[in-house]
GROMACS .gro file of C-alpha atoms in nm:
model
  116
    1VAL     CA    1   0.215  -1.291  -2.023
    2GLN     CA    2   0.361  -0.984  -2.188
    3LEU     CA    3   0.579  -1.013  -2.497
    4GLN     CA    4   0.827  -0.744  -2.597
    5ALA     CA    5   0.964  -0.766  -2.949
    6SER     CA    6   1.252  -0.569  -3.093
    7GLY     CA    7   1.487  -0.562  -3.389
    8GLY     CA    8   1.275  -0.449  -3.681
    9GLY     CA    9   1.388  -0.187  -3.926
   10LEU     CA   10   1.470  -0.101  -4.284
   11VAL     CA   11   1.711  -0.317  -4.482
   12PRO     CA   12   1.796  -0.349  -4.851
   13ARG     CA   13   1.714  -0.655  -5.054
   14GLY     CA   14   1.948  -0.937  -4.959
   15GLY     CA   15   2.013  -0.795  -4.615
   16SER     CA   16   1.969  -0.947  -4.274
   17LEU     CA   17   1.787  -0.866  -3.954
   18ARG     CA   18   1.756  -1.030  -3.618
   19LEU     CA   19   1.436  -1.003  -3.418
   20SER     CA   20   1.419  -1.075  -3.048
   21CYS     CA   21   1.129  -1.132  -2.814
   22VAL     CA   22   1.128  -1.149  -2.437
   23GLY     CA   23   0.832  -1.268  -2.237
   24SER     CA   24   0.749  -1.156  -1.886
   25GLY     CA   25   0.479  -1.218  -1.630
   26LYS     CA   26   0.346  -1.570  -1.579
   27ILE     CA   27   0.597  -1.735  -1.812
   28SER     CA   28   0.589  -2.076  -1.646
   29GLY     CA   29   0.296  -2.178  -1.863
   30ILE     CA   30   0.453  -2.083  -2.197
   31SER     CA   31   0.446  -2.378  -2.435
   32ASP     CA   32   0.502  -2.261  -2.792
   33LEU     CA   33   0.698  -1.944  -2.867
   34GLY     CA   34   0.762  -1.794  -3.206
   35TRP     CA   35   0.680  -1.546  -3.479
   36TYR     CA   36   0.400  -1.458  -3.714
   37ARG     CA   37   0.384  -1.176  -3.964
   38GLN     CA   38   0.112  -0.972  -4.124
   39VAL     CA   39   0.083  -0.750  -4.428
   40PRO     CA   40  -0.204  -0.498  -4.429
   41GLY     CA   41  -0.509  -0.655  -4.586
   42SER     CA   42  -0.381  -1.009  -4.538
   43GLN     CA   43  -0.413  -1.271  -4.269
   44ARG     CA   44  -0.143  -1.320  -4.012
   45GLU     CA   45   0.085  -1.603  -4.124
   46LEU     CA   46   0.326  -1.832  -3.946
   47VAL     CA   47   0.694  -1.750  -3.979
   48ALA     CA   48   0.850  -1.985  -3.725
   49VAL     CA   49   0.764  -2.139  -3.392
   50VAL     CA   50   0.950  -2.346  -3.135
   51ARG     CA   51   0.720  -2.595  -2.966
   52ARG     CA   52   0.736  -2.694  -2.602
   53ARG     CA   53   0.948  -3.002  -2.663
   54GLY     CA   54   1.181  -2.827  -2.906
   55GLN     CA   55   1.014  -2.910  -3.236
   56ILE     CA   56   1.048  -2.624  -3.483
   57ASN     CA   57   0.799  -2.536  -3.754
   58TYR     CA   58   0.866  -2.285  -4.030
   59GLY     CA   59   0.625  -2.119  -4.265
   60ASP     CA   60   0.694  -2.178  -4.631
   61SER     CA   61   0.829  -1.827  -4.683
   62ALA     CA   62   1.087  -1.870  -4.407
   63LYS     CA   63   1.234  -2.207  -4.497
   64GLY     CA   64   1.599  -2.190  -4.588
   65ARG     CA   65   1.639  -1.820  -4.508
   66PHE     CA   66   1.520  -1.770  -4.152
   67THR     CA   67   1.637  -1.939  -3.834
   68VAL     CA   68   1.444  -1.936  -3.510
   69SER     CA   69   1.610  -2.003  -3.178
   70ARG     CA   70   1.475  -2.023  -2.829
   71ALA     CA   71   1.725  -1.941  -2.559
   72SER     CA   72   1.489  -1.998  -2.269
   73LYS     CA   73   1.126  -2.063  -2.189
   74SER     CA   74   1.046  -1.697  -2.251
   75THR     CA   75   1.305  -1.576  -2.502
   76VAL     CA   76   1.301  -1.633  -2.875
   77SER     CA   77   1.495  -1.486  -3.167
   78LEU     CA   78   1.451  -1.488  -3.540
   79GLN     CA   79   1.753  -1.451  -3.767
   80MET     CA   80   1.639  -1.342  -4.111
   81ASN     CA   81   1.882  -1.362  -4.401
   82ASN     CA   82   1.854  -1.290  -4.770
   83LEU     CA   83   1.552  -1.070  -4.714
   84GLU     CA   84   1.322  -0.987  -5.002
   85PRO     CA   85   1.072  -0.702  -5.044
   86GLU     CA   86   0.799  -0.964  -5.001
   87ASP     CA   87   0.917  -1.009  -4.643
   88THR     CA   88   0.803  -0.657  -4.561
   89ALA     CA   89   0.547  -0.693  -4.284
   90VAL     CA   90   0.478  -0.639  -3.919
   91TYR     CA   91   0.630  -0.928  -3.727
   92TYR     CA   92   0.454  -1.042  -3.411
   93CYS     CA   93   0.598  -1.246  -3.130
   94TYR     CA   94   0.357  -1.520  -3.028
   95ALA     CA   95   0.321  -1.738  -2.722
   96LEU     CA   96   0.091  -2.026  -2.649
   97VAL     CA   97   0.029  -2.063  -2.278
   98GLU     CA   98  -0.111  -2.380  -2.128
   99ASP     CA   99  -0.283  -2.344  -1.792
  100ASN     CA  100  -0.565  -2.599  -1.789
  101LEU     CA  101  -0.682  -2.415  -2.099
  102GLU     CA  102  -0.477  -2.275  -2.387
  103TYR     CA  103  -0.426  -1.902  -2.427
  104THR     CA  104  -0.260  -1.711  -2.709
  105PHE     CA  105  -0.060  -1.397  -2.644
  106TRP     CA  106   0.083  -1.152  -2.897
  107GLY     CA  107   0.355  -0.894  -2.875
  108GLN     CA  108   0.307  -0.542  -3.005
  109GLY     CA  109   0.462  -0.611  -3.344
  110THR     CA  110   0.780  -0.484  -3.502
  111LEU     CA  111   0.793  -0.352  -3.856
  112VAL     CA  112   1.036  -0.501  -4.104
  113THR     CA  113   1.076  -0.314  -4.432
  114VAL     CA  114   1.287  -0.454  -4.714
  115SER     CA  115   1.366  -0.209  -4.991
  116SER     CA  116   1.417  -0.312  -5.349
   0.00000   0.00000   0.00000
């Protein structure tokens, strides 16, 4: 599975961005699809994920400001509103693939920079 993310950029504090991710390849096995983010020197953290049966989980930093949506088995978007400088990070699209075993796939990352 290949994941192609897009939509990052530079926005001022309080602004909005929409990230998109499209999966390709053997997408039939995709179970969970969502977003993580990482700041240099820190661990990658959950932003939002849509599970196989539609359950949505948000990281604490995303609750109330970000909205994840999954248009298909292999397409997911993240609407980010009221962005803060602390949201500056590289955002990674993430897919969990189930094929007898579980495999994790990551997109190339898209940089979101929020200026103060």
